[in-house]
Amino acid sequence: MKKIIETERLYLGEFIINDAQLLVDLNSDSRVTKYTESGDITSIEAAEKKLKTDILLQYPNKLGRWAVHLKSNNEFIGWCGLKYVEKENVITLGYRFFYKHWGKGFATEAAKASLNYGVTVLKLKNIIAKAAKENTASIHVMKNLGWYI
Ligand SMILES: CC(C)(COP(=O)(O)OP(=O)(O)OC[C@H]1O[C@@H](n2cnc3c(N)ncnc32)[C@H](O)[C@@H]1OP(=O)(O)O)[C@@H](O)C(=O)NCCC(=O)NCCS
């Protein structure tokens, strides 16, 4: 994995096409996809398509939904990062983690580091995050970033 960001407990780095199964595993849990748009990425074909037509295309611009691994044992725990959304002309911060790793502060840690990278390294002026109002966990993360309005 090409590492982009390191935090106290995590590495954030680029996905590769061979990581399709990781996305299938992550998206096959309805608790994880309940408030998101990609609940349908539950086959290798769909995950490869997502990688080729979306995720990998962000990396040349230094943006990306980055794979998040634990430093302690290299386990893949989800993704976090910045993405340019063409139709809205905005850069969004997003995050998604395996259910068993919720509530350990990983989303907050990864999101803070992604935001810091966007602002200090990429010199971005506008980064947004959106969540369904019922998605309390995601809104908690935004509040932790000092962001929620
Ligand atoms: C949103 C998500 C990434 C949060 O991950 P996480 O690693 O549990 O987040 P953190 O541990 O950093 O927790 C952030 C805060 O949310 C709280 N929280 C976590 N899960 C919660 C839940 N289900 N309900 C209410 N609060 C919750 C934590 O207690 C913590 O609060 P605190 O900082 O005030 O103590 C995770 O729930 C997830 O992957 N959800 C599915 C994908 C998704 O919805 N992504 C966001 C789309 S907008």
mmCIF file of C-alpha atoms and ligand atoms in Angstrom:
data_model
loop_
_atom_site.group_PDB
_atom_site.id
_atom_site.type_symbol
_atom_site.label_atom_id
_atom_site.label_comp_id
_atom_site.label_asym_id
_atom_site.label_seq_id
_atom_site.Cartn_x
_atom_site.Cartn_y
_atom_site.Cartn_z
ATOM 1 C CA MET A 1 0.000 0.000 0.000
ATOM 2 C CA LYS A 2 1.278 3.462 -0.879
ATOM 3 C CA LYS A 3 0.989 5.266 2.435
ATOM 4 C CA ILE A 4 -0.320 8.816 2.373
ATOM 5 C CA ILE A 5 -1.025 9.659 6.014
ATOM 6 C CA GLU A 6 0.134 8.256 9.342
ATOM 7 C CA THR A 7 -1.632 8.918 12.645
ATOM 8 C CA GLU A 8 -1.026 7.631 16.141
ATOM 9 C CA ARG A 9 -2.781 4.301 15.478
ATOM 10 C CA LEU A 10 -3.477 4.250 11.726
ATOM 11 C CA TYR A 11 -2.019 4.265 8.240
ATOM 12 C CA LEU A 12 -4.089 5.743 5.407
ATOM 13 C CA GLY A 13 -3.007 4.691 1.934
ATOM 14 C CA GLU A 14 -4.088 4.081 -1.628
ATOM 15 C CA PHE A 15 -6.310 1.180 -2.594
ATOM 16 C CA ILE A 16 -5.245 -0.959 -5.544
ATOM 17 C CA ILE A 17 -7.488 -2.890 -7.904
ATOM 18 C CA ASN A 18 -6.710 -6.135 -6.072
ATOM 19 C CA ASP A 19 -8.388 -4.693 -2.978
ATOM 20 C CA ALA A 20 -11.878 -5.236 -4.414
ATOM 21 C CA GLN A 21 -12.636 -7.986 -1.900
ATOM 22 C CA LEU A 22 -11.943 -5.594 0.991
ATOM 23 C CA LEU A 23 -14.684 -3.291 -0.284
ATOM 24 C CA VAL A 24 -17.056 -6.214 -0.744
ATOM 25 C CA ASP A 25 -16.456 -7.302 2.856
ATOM 26 C CA LEU A 26 -16.991 -3.774 4.164
ATOM 27 C CA ASN A 27 -20.140 -3.118 2.135
ATOM 28 C CA SER A 28 -21.764 -6.473 2.789
ATOM 29 C CA ASP A 29 -22.892 -5.379 6.258
ATOM 30 C CA SER A 30 -26.205 -3.516 6.179
ATOM 31 C CA ARG A 31 -25.318 -1.736 9.438
ATOM 32 C CA VAL A 32 -22.378 -0.149 7.614
ATOM 33 C CA THR A 33 -24.280 0.830 4.463
ATOM 34 C CA LYS A 34 -27.534 1.873 6.121
ATOM 35 C CA TYR A 35 -27.039 5.608 5.491
ATOM 36 C CA THR A 36 -24.762 5.453 2.444
ATOM 37 C CA GLU A 37 -25.161 5.131 -1.292
ATOM 38 C CA SER A 38 -22.972 2.107 -1.965
ATOM 39 C CA GLY A 39 -24.869 -0.702 -0.339
ATOM 40 C CA ASP A 40 -24.871 -2.400 -3.714
ATOM 41 C CA ILE A 41 -21.082 -2.961 -3.853
ATOM 42 C CA THR A 42 -21.334 -6.532 -2.686
ATOM 43 C CA SER A 43 -19.717 -8.339 -5.610
ATOM 44 C CA ILE A 44 -16.108 -8.344 -6.833
ATOM 45 C CA GLU A 45 -17.274 -6.991 -10.202
ATOM 46 C CA ALA A 46 -19.106 -4.066 -8.600
ATOM 47 C CA ALA A 47 -16.169 -3.308 -6.303
ATOM 48 C CA GLU A 48 -13.659 -3.397 -9.192
ATOM 49 C CA LYS A 49 -15.915 -1.056 -11.139
ATOM 50 C CA LYS A 50 -16.073 1.325 -8.161
ATOM 51 C CA LEU A 51 -12.286 1.244 -7.877
ATOM 52 C CA LYS A 52 -11.693 1.814 -11.604
ATOM 53 C CA THR A 53 -14.350 4.441 -12.231
ATOM 54 C CA ASP A 54 -14.135 6.382 -8.987
ATOM 55 C CA ILE A 55 -11.674 5.580 -6.220
ATOM 56 C CA LEU A 56 -8.455 5.105 -8.232
ATOM 57 C CA LEU A 57 -9.208 8.143 -10.437
ATOM 58 C CA GLN A 58 -8.867 10.454 -7.422
ATOM 59 C CA TYR A 59 -5.272 9.490 -6.624
ATOM 60 C CA PRO A 60 -3.433 11.396 -9.411
ATOM 61 C CA ASN A 61 -4.973 14.567 -7.923
ATOM 62 C CA LYS A 62 -3.632 13.564 -4.500
ATOM 63 C CA LEU A 63 -7.189 13.112 -3.246
ATOM 64 C CA GLY A 64 -8.811 9.831 -2.412
ATOM 65 C CA ARG A 65 -10.828 7.548 -0.274
ATOM 66 C CA TRP A 66 -7.841 5.934 1.430
ATOM 67 C CA ALA A 67 -7.671 2.437 2.839
ATOM 68 C CA VAL A 68 -7.235 2.586 6.615
ATOM 69 C CA HIS A 69 -5.062 -0.027 8.321
ATOM 70 C CA LEU A 70 -4.185 -0.475 11.964
ATOM 71 C CA LYS A 71 -0.516 0.155 12.599
ATOM 72 C CA SER A 72 -0.522 -2.512 15.294
ATOM 73 C CA ASN A 73 -1.316 -5.494 13.038
ATOM 74 C CA ASN A 74 -1.910 -4.053 9.541
ATOM 75 C CA GLU A 75 -5.602 -5.032 9.630
ATOM 76 C CA PHE A 76 -7.832 -3.248 7.085
ATOM 77 C CA ILE A 77 -10.552 -1.510 9.108
ATOM 78 C CA GLY A 78 -12.274 0.686 6.525
ATOM 79 C CA TRP A 79 -11.666 3.841 4.541
ATOM 80 C CA CYS A 80 -11.525 7.575 5.029
ATOM 81 C CA GLY A 81 -10.535 10.514 2.907
ATOM 82 C CA LEU A 82 -11.166 13.312 0.465
ATOM 83 C CA LYS A 83 -12.981 13.032 -2.846
ATOM 84 C CA TYR A 84 -13.726 15.494 -5.609
ATOM 85 C CA VAL A 85 -17.388 15.226 -6.603
ATOM 86 C CA GLU A 86 -17.620 16.598 -10.117
ATOM 87 C CA LYS A 87 -21.342 17.135 -10.368
ATOM 88 C CA GLU A 88 -21.371 19.352 -7.259
ATOM 89 C CA ASN A 89 -17.844 20.751 -7.782
ATOM 90 C CA VAL A 90 -16.940 20.103 -4.149
ATOM 91 C CA ILE A 91 -14.387 18.100 -2.187
ATOM 92 C CA THR A 92 -16.008 15.870 0.369
ATOM 93 C CA LEU A 93 -14.666 14.173 3.469
ATOM 94 C CA GLY A 94 -16.010 10.658 3.954
ATOM 95 C CA TYR A 95 -15.437 7.680 6.231
ATOM 96 C CA ARG A 96 -16.653 4.118 6.610
ATOM 97 C CA PHE A 97 -15.436 1.423 8.980
ATOM 98 C CA PHE A 98 -16.234 -2.185 9.829
ATOM 99 C CA TYR A 99 -18.864 -2.382 12.554
ATOM 100 C CA LYS A 100 -16.560 -4.208 14.960
ATOM 101 C CA HIS A 101 -14.253 -1.186 14.938
ATOM 102 C CA TRP A 102 -16.853 1.479 15.650
ATOM 103 C CA GLY A 103 -16.651 3.486 18.848
ATOM 104 C CA LYS A 104 -12.872 3.335 19.201
ATOM 105 C CA GLY A 105 -12.242 6.816 17.849
ATOM 106 C CA PHE A 106 -10.782 5.574 14.557
ATOM 107 C CA ALA A 107 -13.139 7.639 12.371
ATOM 108 C CA THR A 108 -12.349 10.792 14.316
ATOM 109 C CA GLU A 109 -8.607 10.086 14.158
ATOM 110 C CA ALA A 110 -8.628 9.327 10.418
ATOM 111 C CA ALA A 111 -10.978 12.196 9.555
ATOM 112 C CA LYS A 112 -8.916 14.756 11.501
ATOM 113 C CA ALA A 113 -5.766 13.626 9.719
ATOM 114 C CA SER A 114 -7.465 13.695 6.290
ATOM 115 C CA LEU A 115 -8.772 17.179 6.917
ATOM 116 C CA ASN A 116 -5.382 18.353 8.115
ATOM 117 C CA TYR A 117 -3.758 16.874 4.989
ATOM 118 C CA GLY A 118 -6.303 18.638 2.776
ATOM 119 C CA VAL A 119 -5.769 21.994 4.406
ATOM 120 C CA THR A 120 -2.013 21.986 5.067
ATOM 121 C CA VAL A 121 -0.574 19.802 2.279
ATOM 122 C CA LEU A 122 -3.101 20.303 -0.525
ATOM 123 C CA LYS A 123 -3.975 23.872 0.526
ATOM 124 C CA LEU A 124 -7.676 23.257 0.001
ATOM 125 C CA LYS A 125 -10.001 26.059 1.046
ATOM 126 C CA ASN A 126 -13.322 24.200 1.019
ATOM 127 C CA ILE A 127 -14.005 20.654 2.195
ATOM 128 C CA ILE A 128 -17.504 19.519 3.066
ATOM 129 C CA ALA A 129 -19.042 16.504 4.774
ATOM 130 C CA LYS A 130 -22.657 15.449 4.656
ATOM 131 C CA ALA A 131 -24.635 12.884 6.620
ATOM 132 C CA ALA A 132 -28.217 11.831 7.021
ATOM 133 C CA LYS A 133 -29.569 13.538 10.129
ATOM 134 C CA GLU A 134 -30.333 10.119 11.647
ATOM 135 C CA ASN A 135 -26.682 9.055 11.230
ATOM 136 C CA THR A 136 -25.674 10.072 14.734
ATOM 137 C CA ALA A 137 -22.284 8.339 14.626
ATOM 138 C CA SER A 138 -21.255 10.287 11.531
ATOM 139 C CA ILE A 139 -22.536 13.545 12.979
ATOM 140 C CA HIS A 140 -20.541 12.836 16.145
ATOM 141 C CA VAL A 141 -17.415 12.574 14.012
ATOM 142 C CA MET A 142 -18.187 15.935 12.389
ATOM 143 C CA LYS A 143 -18.757 17.483 15.799
ATOM 144 C CA ASN A 144 -15.406 16.111 16.925
ATOM 145 C CA LEU A 145 -13.863 17.963 13.988
ATOM 146 C CA GLY A 146 -15.579 21.137 15.109
ATOM 147 C CA TRP A 147 -17.627 21.163 11.961
ATOM 148 C CA TYR A 148 -21.260 20.468 12.530
ATOM 149 C CA ILE A 149 -23.793 23.211 11.825
HETATM 150 C C1 LIG B 1 -19.664 6.977 11.055
HETATM 151 C C2 LIG B 1 -18.555 6.009 11.480
HETATM 152 C C3 LIG B 1 -17.423 6.071 10.466
HETATM 153 C C4 LIG B 1 -18.058 6.422 12.863
HETATM 154 O O1 LIG B 1 -16.956 5.587 13.172
HETATM 155 P P1 LIG B 1 -16.342 5.436 14.619
HETATM 156 O O2 LIG B 1 -14.929 4.951 14.424
HETATM 157 O O3 LIG B 1 -17.251 4.658 15.475
HETATM 158 O O4 LIG B 1 -16.305 6.910 15.129
HETATM 159 P P2 LIG B 1 -15.570 7.334 16.457
HETATM 160 O O5 LIG B 1 -15.180 6.174 17.289
HETATM 161 O O6 LIG B 1 -14.512 8.321 16.059
HETATM 162 O O7 LIG B 1 -16.769 8.003 17.224
HETATM 163 C C5 LIG B 1 -17.150 9.314 17.048
HETATM 164 C C6 LIG B 1 -18.215 9.609 18.067
HETATM 165 O O8 LIG B 1 -19.445 8.979 17.672
HETATM 166 C C7 LIG B 1 -19.987 8.233 18.748
HETATM 167 N N1 LIG B 1 -20.660 7.102 18.161
HETATM 168 C C8 LIG B 1 -20.100 6.041 17.565
HETATM 169 N N2 LIG B 1 -21.067 5.208 17.139
HETATM 170 C C9 LIG B 1 -22.254 5.778 17.493
HETATM 171 C C10 LIG B 1 -23.609 5.397 17.326
HETATM 172 N N3 LIG B 1 -23.933 4.278 16.676
HETATM 173 N N4 LIG B 1 -24.566 6.211 17.808
HETATM 174 C C11 LIG B 1 -24.235 7.356 18.436
HETATM 175 N N5 LIG B 1 -22.965 7.768 18.602
HETATM 176 C C12 LIG B 1 -21.992 6.987 18.141
HETATM 177 C C13 LIG B 1 -18.785 7.861 19.572
HETATM 178 O O9 LIG B 1 -19.172 7.608 20.912
HETATM 179 C C14 LIG B 1 -17.952 9.103 19.456
HETATM 180 O O10 LIG B 1 -18.431 10.107 20.294
HETATM 181 P P3 LIG B 1 -17.425 10.964 21.177
HETATM 182 O O11 LIG B 1 -16.259 11.334 20.330
HETATM 183 O O12 LIG B 1 -18.273 12.103 21.584
HETATM 184 O O13 LIG B 1 -17.039 10.042 22.282
HETATM 185 C C15 LIG B 1 -19.072 4.558 11.563
HETATM 186 O O14 LIG B 1 -20.210 4.537 12.384
HETATM 187 C C16 LIG B 1 -19.420 3.976 10.210
HETATM 188 O O15 LIG B 1 -18.579 3.424 9.517
HETATM 189 N N6 LIG B 1 -20.709 4.095 9.809
HETATM 190 C C17 LIG B 1 -21.160 3.540 8.535
HETATM 191 C C18 LIG B 1 -20.721 4.377 7.350
HETATM 192 C C19 LIG B 1 -21.254 5.781 7.435
HETATM 193 O O16 LIG B 1 -22.397 6.005 7.770
HETATM 194 N N7 LIG B 1 -20.352 6.734 7.103
HETATM 195 C C20 LIG B 1 -20.683 8.137 7.146
HETATM 196 C C21 LIG B 1 -21.562 8.517 6.014
HETATM 197 S S1 LIG B 1 -21.993 10.229 6.119
#
